[in-house]
Amino acid sequence: MNRNEKKYLDYVSILHEELRPAMGCTEPIAIAYAAAKARSVLGALPDKVKIEVSGNIIKNVKSVVVPHTGGLRGIPAAAAAGIVAGDENAELEVLSNVQDSQNIEMKEYLDRTPIEVLYAETPHIFDIMITVYTGEETAFVRIVDYHTNMVSIKKNDQVILEKELSDASIGSEGLTDREFMSIEDIIAFAECVELDDIREVLETQIEYNMAIAEEGLKNNYGANIGKTILRDRESDLNFLMRAYAAAASDARMNGCEMPVVINSGSGNQGITTSVPVIVYAREKGFSHEELLRALAVSNLVTIHLKTGIGRLSAYCGAVSAGCGAAAGLTFLKGGRYTEIAHTIVNVLAVDSGIICDGAKASCAAKISTAVEAGLLGMAMFEDGNQFFAGDGIVKKGVENTIRSIGYLARRGMEQTDKEIIKIMMEN
């Protein structure tokens, strides 16, 4: 693959688009971002707020702690944090500079301000609409399809921004097209890429995601899945990889005020696809260059899988990311197309039934399961074992299997997603 070739440049662009720092779970952070922007457009502290969101936003915000809020959870808390203390220019790091004294302001604001949350009937799985009011003045902000894709900004009757929307439930406006991606090309790219083209995003991923993993193992967060996995197994590398990945999610889902580098809009996916590869490379003494190339594989495989599935789904994103991690590990160990393709198929056959029921403490356990499935899928092929076309949803060829998974997650599980949201809203 040539450095001046469009395909090469597109892979570089995709990594830069998807591997972005974010403070806290990305769905509540997107709400905080929209709310901070709405307040800025309004030019005053709102005395009333209306929030209309798609079901998957409700699902992914309901149970997770919003960072820098003193332990607050939920959509109103995320909006209040953005309104009171958010930096609308910081996008997914909108809450990174919140001061401790502002936690009291947030709680007081929540107590005195009517904040209405409505389920939006929308064809977009990812949809956030926030209207803020002060007296007769209003401001409106809408984010659609992905976390920073602001498509509409209005003040009173004045249109400040308006982008045309498609009817598709999942869009990619403004992002590099991903339909050309393939496992074969991803491996070719990782082998030839000039590392300076992707070094910054990958080194930030290493720094941020390992720092929060270490924090999760050091202190108490959520259900402490990482610590539980590691207990009495500190010398077992497979358990070490699972524990570090789970511990990072333990911290992130339960209010840790440290950033992560995300993948496909999700911090948990960014953690799952990177941390096992980093841990393995360090323990086995691989060079920094080898680690960066393996991370290019793991991240791009995750993105490739998520392209067919979409940003949000009833299909747990950790499954795709665990598959990406297994691909990166296989690459580190010298495997190339044949080994990586069969590993991916094995992993997808093992754990594609895990559902996404929102962001919360148990995500760490699902991450551990996804990493374990990745390690199993890799070990299977190393021992000469594999799943074949006709074994359930497995098709002939890795790309056909990936397409099948995308269809299952996006179309086949639509009703499952609705039922999950219905159950969660009854709680």
GROMACS .gro file of C-alpha atoms in nm:
model
  427
    1MET     CA    1   0.000   0.000   0.000
    2ASN     CA    2   0.145   0.337  -0.108
    3ARG     CA    3   0.161   0.633   0.133
    4ASN     CA    4   0.008   0.858  -0.134
    5GLU     CA    5  -0.266   0.610  -0.218
    6LYS     CA    6  -0.619   0.719  -0.126
    7LYS     CA    7  -0.680   0.399   0.068
    8TYR     CA    8  -0.372   0.463   0.284
    9LEU     CA    9  -0.474   0.822   0.351
   10ASP     CA   10  -0.828   0.711   0.438
   11TYR     CA   11  -0.702   0.463   0.698
   12VAL     CA   12  -0.494   0.740   0.856
   13SER     CA   13  -0.798   0.970   0.859
   14ILE     CA   14  -1.019   0.703   1.013
   15LEU     CA   15  -0.779   0.649   1.302
   16HIS     CA   16  -0.762   1.023   1.366
   17GLU     CA   17  -1.142   1.053   1.351
   18GLU     CA   18  -1.217   0.763   1.582
   19LEU     CA   19  -0.935   0.765   1.837
   20ARG     CA   20  -1.028   1.077   2.031
   21PRO     CA   21  -0.988   1.165   2.399
   22ALA     CA   22  -1.307   1.173   2.604
   23MET     CA   23  -1.375   1.243   2.969
   24GLY     CA   24  -1.641   1.006   3.102
   25CYS     CA   25  -1.895   0.785   2.927
   26THR     CA   26  -1.949   0.935   2.583
   27GLU     CA   27  -2.331   0.949   2.575
   28PRO     CA   28  -2.373   1.163   2.891
   29ILE     CA   29  -2.074   1.364   2.776
   30ALA     CA   30  -2.248   1.428   2.443
   31ILE     CA   31  -2.550   1.556   2.638
   32ALA     CA   32  -2.324   1.780   2.847
   33TYR     CA   33  -2.160   1.905   2.526
   34ALA     CA   34  -2.496   1.989   2.366
   35ALA     CA   35  -2.617   2.155   2.687
   36ALA     CA   36  -2.302   2.364   2.722
   37LYS     CA   37  -2.339   2.480   2.363
   38ALA     CA   38  -2.708   2.560   2.416
   39ARG     CA   39  -2.629   2.772   2.721
   40SER     CA   40  -2.357   2.956   2.528
   41VAL     CA   41  -2.597   3.030   2.243
   42LEU     CA   42  -2.867   3.144   2.487
   43GLY     CA   43  -2.620   3.376   2.658
   44ALA     CA   44  -2.765   3.319   3.004
   45LEU     CA   45  -2.820   3.050   3.265
   46PRO     CA   46  -3.141   2.873   3.153
   47ASP     CA   47  -3.439   2.871   3.389
   48LYS     CA   48  -3.596   2.573   3.208
   49VAL     CA   49  -3.454   2.285   3.001
   50LYS     CA   50  -3.618   2.036   2.764
   51ILE     CA   51  -3.418   1.731   2.653
   52GLU     CA   52  -3.543   1.500   2.376
   53VAL     CA   53  -3.337   1.188   2.314
   54SER     CA   54  -3.350   0.860   2.126
   55GLY     CA   55  -3.393   0.537   2.319
   56ASN     CA   56  -3.029   0.436   2.300
   57ILE     CA   57  -2.925   0.763   2.463
   58ILE     CA   58  -3.164   0.689   2.750
   59LYS     CA   59  -3.015   0.340   2.773
   60ASN     CA   60  -2.654   0.458   2.785
   61VAL     CA   61  -2.699   0.750   3.025
   62LYS     CA   62  -2.944   0.612   3.281
   63SER     CA   63  -2.702   0.429   3.511
   64VAL     CA   64  -2.357   0.575   3.456
   65VAL     CA   65  -2.185   0.828   3.683
   66VAL     CA   66  -2.115   1.161   3.513
   67PRO     CA   67  -1.756   1.269   3.595
   68HIS     CA   68  -1.691   1.588   3.788
   69THR     CA   69  -2.044   1.592   3.933
   70GLY     CA   70  -1.985   1.444   4.277
   71GLY     CA   71  -2.145   1.112   4.181
   72LEU     CA   72  -2.455   1.230   3.993
   73ARG     CA   73  -2.614   1.002   3.734
   74GLY     CA   74  -2.857   1.037   3.446
   75ILE     CA   75  -2.966   1.273   3.170
   76PRO     CA   76  -3.065   1.575   3.387
   77ALA     CA   77  -2.732   1.555   3.571
   78ALA     CA   78  -2.533   1.541   3.245
   79ALA     CA   79  -2.723   1.843   3.110
   80ALA     CA   80  -2.685   2.038   3.434
   81ALA     CA   81  -2.310   1.969   3.438
   82GLY     CA   82  -2.275   2.103   3.085
   83ILE     CA   83  -2.489   2.408   3.154
   84VAL     CA   84  -2.327   2.505   3.483
   85ALA     CA   85  -1.964   2.416   3.422
   86GLY     CA   86  -1.909   2.284   3.069
   87ASP     CA   87  -1.668   2.418   2.809
   88GLU     CA   88  -1.858   2.398   2.481
   89ASN     CA   89  -1.534   2.428   2.283
   90ALA     CA   90  -1.382   2.115   2.438
   91GLU     CA   91  -1.626   1.870   2.272
   92LEU     CA   92  -1.590   1.528   2.442
   93GLU     CA   93  -1.370   1.680   2.712
   94VAL     CA   94  -1.644   1.932   2.790
   95LEU     CA   95  -1.627   1.856   3.165
   96SER     CA   96  -1.251   1.821   3.198
   97ASN     CA   97  -1.201   2.160   3.371
   98VAL     CA   98  -1.489   2.150   3.618
   99GLN     CA   99  -1.395   2.284   3.963
  100ASP     CA  100  -1.498   2.104   4.282
  101SER     CA  101  -1.694   2.410   4.396
  102GLN     CA  102  -1.913   2.380   4.087
  103ASN     CA  103  -2.052   2.044   4.207
  104ILE     CA  104  -2.263   2.234   4.460
  105GLU     CA  105  -2.381   2.472   4.187
  106MET     CA  106  -2.488   2.173   3.973
  107LYS     CA  107  -2.692   2.019   4.254
  108GLU     CA  108  -2.854   2.351   4.338
  109TYR     CA  109  -2.932   2.406   3.971
  110LEU     CA  110  -3.092   2.060   3.946
  111ASP     CA  111  -3.302   2.128   4.255
  112ARG     CA  112  -3.445   2.458   4.132
  113THR     CA  113  -3.465   2.413   3.754
  114PRO     CA  114  -3.736   2.220   3.567
  115ILE     CA  115  -3.556   1.973   3.338
  116GLU     CA  116  -3.793   1.771   3.120
  117VAL     CA  117  -3.666   1.453   2.953
  118LEU     CA  118  -3.866   1.312   2.662
  119TYR     CA  119  -3.833   0.999   2.451
  120ALA     CA  120  -3.790   1.122   2.092
  121GLU     CA  121  -3.961   0.944   1.805
  122THR     CA  122  -3.675   0.965   1.557
  123PRO     CA  123  -3.528   0.744   1.285
  124HIS     CA  124  -3.183   0.815   1.426
  125ILE     CA  125  -3.050   0.573   1.687
  126PHE     CA  126  -2.824   0.850   1.817
  127ASP     CA  127  -3.023   1.171   1.860
  128ILE     CA  128  -2.997   1.446   2.123
  129MET     CA  129  -3.210   1.762   2.113
  130ILE     CA  130  -3.180   2.023   2.388
  131THR     CA  131  -3.389   2.338   2.419
  132VAL     CA  132  -3.303   2.591   2.691
  133TYR     CA  133  -3.515   2.884   2.804
  134THR     CA  134  -3.473   3.211   2.991
  135GLY     CA  135  -3.778   3.436   2.993
  136GLU     CA  136  -3.890   3.470   2.630
  137GLU     CA  137  -3.550   3.367   2.491
  138THR     CA  138  -3.473   3.014   2.369
  139ALA     CA  139  -3.180   2.824   2.224
  140PHE     CA  140  -3.181   2.483   2.056
  141VAL     CA  141  -2.899   2.237   1.983
  142ARG     CA  142  -2.919   1.897   1.816
  143ILE     CA  143  -2.654   1.623   1.782
  144VAL     CA  144  -2.723   1.330   1.548
  145ASP     CA  145  -2.551   1.002   1.452
  146TYR     CA  146  -2.227   1.050   1.644
  147HIS     CA  147  -2.115   1.232   1.955
  148THR     CA  148  -1.983   1.558   1.812
  149ASN     CA  149  -2.201   1.584   1.502
  150MET     CA  150  -2.389   1.904   1.582
  151VAL     CA  151  -2.647   1.940   1.304
  152SER     CA  152  -2.871   2.222   1.425
  153ILE     CA  153  -2.818   2.536   1.635
  154LYS     CA  154  -3.089   2.801   1.675
  155LYS     CA  155  -3.152   3.106   1.891
  156ASN     CA  156  -3.516   3.203   1.899
  157ASP     CA  157  -3.610   3.207   1.529
  158GLN     CA  158  -3.255   3.260   1.407
  159VAL     CA  159  -3.090   2.959   1.242
  160ILE     CA  160  -2.719   2.953   1.324
  161LEU     CA  161  -2.645   2.607   1.185
  162GLU     CA  162  -2.857   2.359   0.991
  163LYS     CA  163  -2.723   2.045   0.823
  164GLU     CA  164  -2.933   1.826   0.598
  165LEU     CA  165  -3.009   1.486   0.750
  166SER     CA  166  -3.065   1.155   0.578
  167ASP     CA  167  -3.344   0.918   0.679
  168ALA     CA  168  -3.093   0.648   0.771
  169SER     CA  169  -3.096   0.534   1.129
  170ILE     CA  170  -2.719   0.555   1.140
  171GLY     CA  171  -2.523   0.808   0.941
  172SER     CA  172  -2.162   0.905   0.897
  173GLU     CA  173  -2.189   1.262   0.773
  174GLY     CA  174  -1.853   1.433   0.793
  175LEU     CA  175  -1.659   1.110   0.846
  176THR     CA  176  -1.439   0.922   0.602
  177ASP     CA  177  -1.631   0.649   0.422
  178ARG     CA  178  -1.553   0.306   0.570
  179GLU     CA  179  -1.716   0.075   0.318
  180PHE     CA  180  -1.381   0.002   0.152
  181MET     CA  181  -1.229  -0.147   0.468
  182SER     CA  182  -1.120  -0.511   0.476
  183ILE     CA  183  -0.911  -0.732   0.704
  184GLU     CA  184  -0.658  -0.788   0.426
  185ASP     CA  185  -0.614  -0.413   0.370
  186ILE     CA  186  -0.595  -0.337   0.742
  187ILE     CA  187  -0.302  -0.578   0.779
  188ALA     CA  188  -0.130  -0.433   0.471
  189PHE     CA  189  -0.174  -0.082   0.611
  190ALA     CA  190  -0.035  -0.177   0.953
  191GLU     CA  191   0.272  -0.334   0.795
  192CYS     CA  192   0.360  -0.035   0.576
  193VAL     CA  193   0.228   0.270   0.764
  194GLU     CA  194   0.472   0.549   0.839
  195LEU     CA  195   0.427   0.550   1.215
  196ASP     CA  196   0.455   0.929   1.242
  197ASP     CA  197   0.125   0.948   1.051
  198ILE     CA  198  -0.058   0.777   1.341
  199ARG     CA  199   0.188   0.798   1.630
  200GLU     CA  200   0.018   1.078   1.824
  201VAL     CA  201  -0.327   0.917   1.847
  202LEU     CA  202  -0.189   0.574   1.935
  203GLU     CA  203   0.057   0.701   2.197
  204THR     CA  204  -0.220   0.904   2.357
  205GLN     CA  205  -0.433   0.588   2.362
  206ILE     CA  206  -0.152   0.400   2.537
  207GLU     CA  207  -0.097   0.677   2.793
  208TYR     CA  208  -0.461   0.749   2.877
  209ASN     CA  209  -0.606   0.398   2.868
  210MET     CA  210  -0.329   0.239   3.073
  211ALA     CA  211  -0.342   0.521   3.329
  212ILE     CA  212  -0.712   0.466   3.396
  213ALA     CA  213  -0.659   0.087   3.404
  214GLU     CA  214  -0.396   0.130   3.675
  215GLU     CA  215  -0.629   0.364   3.863
  216GLY     CA  216  -0.907   0.105   3.845
  217LEU     CA  217  -0.681  -0.159   3.996
  218LYS     CA  218  -0.553   0.075   4.268
  219ASN     CA  219  -0.882   0.213   4.402
  220ASN     CA  220  -1.242   0.102   4.451
  221TYR     CA  221  -1.478   0.160   4.158
  222GLY     CA  222  -1.814  -0.003   4.093
  223ALA     CA  223  -1.808  -0.380   4.129
  224ASN     CA  224  -1.425  -0.397   4.114
  225ILE     CA  225  -1.428  -0.652   3.833
  226GLY     CA  226  -1.063  -0.595   3.747
  227LYS     CA  227  -0.946  -0.657   4.103
  228THR     CA  228  -1.164  -0.967   4.128
  229ILE     CA  229  -1.017  -1.116   3.810
  230LEU     CA  230  -0.661  -1.049   3.919
  231ARG     CA  231  -0.686  -1.181   4.274
  232ASP     CA  232  -0.428  -1.463   4.319
  233ARG     CA  233  -0.363  -1.463   3.942
  234GLU     CA  234  -0.113  -1.177   3.911
  235SER     CA  235   0.138  -1.396   3.724
  236ASP     CA  236  -0.109  -1.526   3.462
  237LEU     CA  237  -0.082  -1.307   3.152
  238ASN     CA  238  -0.429  -1.397   3.021
  239PHE     CA  239  -0.587  -1.288   3.349
  240LEU     CA  240  -0.364  -0.980   3.357
  241MET     CA  241  -0.493  -0.865   3.016
  242ARG     CA  242  -0.855  -0.919   3.120
  243ALA     CA  243  -0.807  -0.752   3.457
  244TYR     CA  244  -0.645  -0.435   3.324
  245ALA     CA  245  -0.915  -0.391   3.059
  246ALA     CA  246  -1.196  -0.450   3.310
  247ALA     CA  247  -1.038  -0.224   3.572
  248ALA     CA  248  -1.024   0.065   3.324
  249SER     CA  249  -1.399   0.025   3.270
  250ASP     CA  250  -1.460  -0.011   3.645
  251ALA     CA  251  -1.310   0.334   3.690
  252ARG     CA  252  -1.464   0.493   3.382
  253MET     CA  253  -1.820   0.373   3.446
  254ASN     CA  254  -1.812   0.484   3.807
  255GLY     CA  255  -1.706   0.845   3.799
  256CYS     CA  256  -1.328   0.840   3.755
  257GLU     CA  257  -1.219   1.182   3.637
  258MET     CA  258  -0.954   1.062   3.393
  259PRO     CA  259  -0.983   1.067   3.012
  260VAL     CA  260  -0.969   0.769   2.779
  261VAL     CA  261  -0.911   0.744   2.406
  262ILE     CA  262  -1.228   0.610   2.249
  263ASN     CA  263  -1.293   0.387   1.949
  264SER     CA  264  -1.608   0.416   1.737
  265GLY     CA  265  -1.758   0.663   1.983
  266SER     CA  266  -1.706   0.447   2.292
  267GLY     CA  267  -1.451   0.464   2.570
  268ASN     CA  268  -1.515   0.103   2.669
  269GLN     CA  269  -1.446  -0.004   2.312
  270GLY     CA  270  -1.129   0.205   2.309
  271ILE     CA  271  -1.018   0.038   2.632
  272THR     CA  272  -1.104  -0.315   2.519
  273THR     CA  273  -0.932  -0.291   2.183
  274SER     CA  274  -0.610  -0.141   2.322
  275VAL     CA  275  -0.535  -0.239   2.683
  276PRO     CA  276  -0.490  -0.618   2.632
  277VAL     CA  277  -0.253  -0.552   2.340
  278ILE     CA  278  -0.050  -0.302   2.543
  279VAL     CA  279  -0.027  -0.532   2.846
  280TYR     CA  280   0.080  -0.828   2.632
  281ALA     CA  281   0.340  -0.628   2.439
  282ARG     CA  282   0.495  -0.494   2.759
  283GLU     CA  283   0.501  -0.829   2.935
  284LYS     CA  284   0.656  -1.004   2.634
  285GLY     CA  285   0.909  -0.733   2.554
  286PHE     CA  286   0.787  -0.628   2.210
  287SER     CA  287   0.930  -0.303   2.074
  288HIS     CA  288   0.731   0.020   2.077
  289GLU     CA  289   0.709   0.012   1.698
  290GLU     CA  290   0.566  -0.341   1.706
  291LEU     CA  291   0.309  -0.229   1.963
  292LEU     CA  292   0.200   0.070   1.753
  293ARG     CA  293   0.152  -0.146   1.444
  294ALA     CA  294  -0.047  -0.402   1.644
  295LEU     CA  295  -0.266  -0.122   1.783
  296ALA     CA  296  -0.329  -0.002   1.427
  297VAL     CA  297  -0.464  -0.352   1.353
  298SER     CA  298  -0.672  -0.383   1.671
  299ASN     CA  299  -0.830  -0.039   1.636
  300LEU     CA  300  -0.906  -0.070   1.264
  301VAL     CA  301  -1.054  -0.420   1.301
  302THR     CA  302  -1.285  -0.284   1.572
  303ILE     CA  303  -1.385   0.009   1.351
  304HIS     CA  304  -1.443  -0.226   1.055
  305LEU     CA  305  -1.675  -0.444   1.265
  306LYS     CA  306  -1.857  -0.143   1.409
  307THR     CA  307  -1.916   0.008   1.065
  308GLY     CA  308  -2.177  -0.256   0.985
  309ILE     CA  309  -2.324  -0.256   1.335
  310GLY     CA  310  -2.350   0.118   1.396
  311ARG     CA  311  -2.255   0.339   1.689
  312LEU     CA  312  -2.531   0.214   1.919
  313SER     CA  313  -2.708  -0.120   1.911
  314ALA     CA  314  -2.849  -0.403   2.120
  315TYR     CA  315  -2.524  -0.583   2.031
  316CYS     CA  316  -2.255  -0.520   2.293
  317GLY     CA  317  -1.971  -0.312   2.149
  318ALA     CA  318  -1.716  -0.488   2.369
  319VAL     CA  319  -1.758  -0.797   2.150
  320SER     CA  320  -1.626  -0.612   1.845
  321ALA     CA  321  -1.348  -0.453   2.048
  322GLY     CA  322  -1.247  -0.787   2.203
  323CYS     CA  323  -1.229  -0.922   1.850
  324GLY     CA  324  -1.009  -0.626   1.753
  325ALA     CA  325  -0.781  -0.693   2.050
  326ALA     CA  326  -0.746  -1.058   1.947
  327ALA     CA  327  -0.652  -0.948   1.595
  328GLY     CA  328  -0.388  -0.711   1.735
  329LEU     CA  329  -0.247  -0.982   1.960
  330THR     CA  330  -0.233  -1.226   1.669
  331PHE     CA  331  -0.047  -0.965   1.464
  332LEU     CA  332   0.202  -0.915   1.749
  333LYS     CA  333   0.265  -1.289   1.760
  334GLY     CA  334   0.349  -1.295   1.389
  335GLY     CA  335   0.011  -1.392   1.248
  336ARG     CA  336  -0.107  -1.226   0.931
  337TYR     CA  337  -0.415  -1.259   0.711
  338THR     CA  338  -0.492  -1.630   0.751
  339GLU     CA  339  -0.434  -1.635   1.125
  340ILE     CA  340  -0.611  -1.305   1.192
  341ALA     CA  341  -0.909  -1.384   0.970
  342HIS     CA  342  -0.969  -1.721   1.139
  343THR     CA  343  -0.922  -1.570   1.484
  344ILE     CA  344  -1.187  -1.305   1.408
  345VAL     CA  345  -1.436  -1.566   1.284
  346ASN     CA  346  -1.373  -1.782   1.592
  347VAL     CA  347  -1.431  -1.490   1.827
  348LEU     CA  348  -1.750  -1.376   1.654
  349ALA     CA  349  -1.885  -1.731   1.672
  350VAL     CA  350  -1.819  -1.746   2.048
  351ASP     CA  351  -1.973  -1.435   2.201
  352SER     CA  352  -2.195  -1.252   1.952
  353GLY     CA  353  -2.497  -1.303   2.178
  354ILE     CA  354  -2.396  -1.048   2.443
  355ILE     CA  355  -2.650  -0.766   2.461
  356CYS     CA  356  -2.591  -0.398   2.534
  357ASP     CA  357  -2.816  -0.284   2.818
  358GLY     CA  358  -2.653   0.052   2.863
  359ALA     CA  359  -2.342   0.196   3.021
  360LYS     CA  360  -2.295   0.091   3.383
  361ALA     CA  361  -2.073  -0.102   3.623
  362SER     CA  362  -2.135  -0.441   3.462
  363CYS     CA  363  -1.972  -0.323   3.136
  364ALA     CA  364  -1.640  -0.413   3.298
  365ALA     CA  365  -1.750  -0.775   3.331
  366LYS     CA  366  -1.862  -0.785   2.968
  367ILE     CA  367  -1.525  -0.644   2.865
  368SER     CA  368  -1.350  -0.923   3.055
  369THR     CA  369  -1.572  -1.179   2.880
  370ALA     CA  370  -1.501  -1.023   2.539
  371VAL     CA  371  -1.125  -1.027   2.597
  372GLU     CA  372  -1.147  -1.389   2.717
  373ALA     CA  373  -1.338  -1.483   2.400
  374GLY     CA  374  -1.069  -1.310   2.195
  375LEU     CA  375  -0.797  -1.509   2.367
  376LEU     CA  376  -0.995  -1.831   2.315
  377GLY     CA  377  -1.051  -1.759   1.946
  378MET     CA  378  -0.681  -1.692   1.900
  379ALA     CA  379  -0.575  -2.004   2.093
  380MET     CA  380  -0.817  -2.219   1.895
  381PHE     CA  381  -0.655  -2.137   1.563
  382GLU     CA  382  -0.305  -2.169   1.708
  383ASP     CA  383  -0.402  -2.528   1.796
  384GLY     CA  384  -0.546  -2.591   1.450
  385ASN     CA  385  -0.911  -2.556   1.549
  386GLN     CA  386  -1.172  -2.328   1.396
  387PHE     CA  387  -1.539  -2.277   1.326
  388PHE     CA  388  -1.657  -2.326   0.969
  389ALA     CA  389  -1.922  -2.183   0.738
  390GLY     CA  390  -2.258  -2.317   0.843
  391ASP     CA  391  -2.168  -2.321   1.213
  392GLY     CA  392  -2.455  -2.094   1.314
  393ILE     CA  393  -2.401  -1.742   1.183
  394VAL     CA  394  -2.051  -1.814   1.052
  395LYS     CA  395  -2.019  -1.764   0.676
  396LYS     CA  396  -1.747  -1.864   0.431
  397GLY     CA  397  -1.480  -1.594   0.450
  398VAL     CA  398  -1.413  -1.340   0.722
  399GLU     CA  399  -1.572  -1.047   0.534
  400ASN     CA  400  -1.896  -1.240   0.482
  401THR     CA  401  -1.904  -1.328   0.852
  402ILE     CA  402  -1.846  -0.964   0.945
  403ARG     CA  403  -2.133  -0.859   0.715
  404SER     CA  404  -2.359  -1.119   0.878
  405ILE     CA  405  -2.277  -0.984   1.222
  406GLY     CA  406  -2.348  -0.629   1.106
  407TYR     CA  407  -2.689  -0.732   0.973
  408LEU     CA  408  -2.770  -0.927   1.288
  409ALA     CA  409  -2.675  -0.637   1.515
  410ARG     CA  410  -2.830  -0.355   1.314
  411ARG     CA  411  -3.145  -0.515   1.173
  412GLY     CA  412  -3.198  -0.845   1.347
  413MET     CA  413  -3.172  -0.698   1.696
  414GLU     CA  414  -3.387  -0.387   1.641
  415GLN     CA  415  -3.676  -0.529   1.841
  416THR     CA  416  -3.438  -0.659   2.106
  417ASP     CA  417  -3.308  -0.304   2.147
  418LYS     CA  418  -3.661  -0.170   2.193
  419GLU     CA  419  -3.740  -0.433   2.453
  420ILE     CA  420  -3.417  -0.362   2.643
  421ILE     CA  421  -3.501   0.010   2.653
  422LYS     CA  422  -3.858  -0.067   2.762
  423ILE     CA  423  -3.734  -0.286   3.050
  424MET     CA  424  -3.481  -0.025   3.158
  425MET     CA  425  -3.737   0.258   3.156
  426GLU     CA  426  -3.964   0.054   3.385
  427ASN     CA  427  -3.698   0.052   3.660
   0.00000   0.00000   0.00000
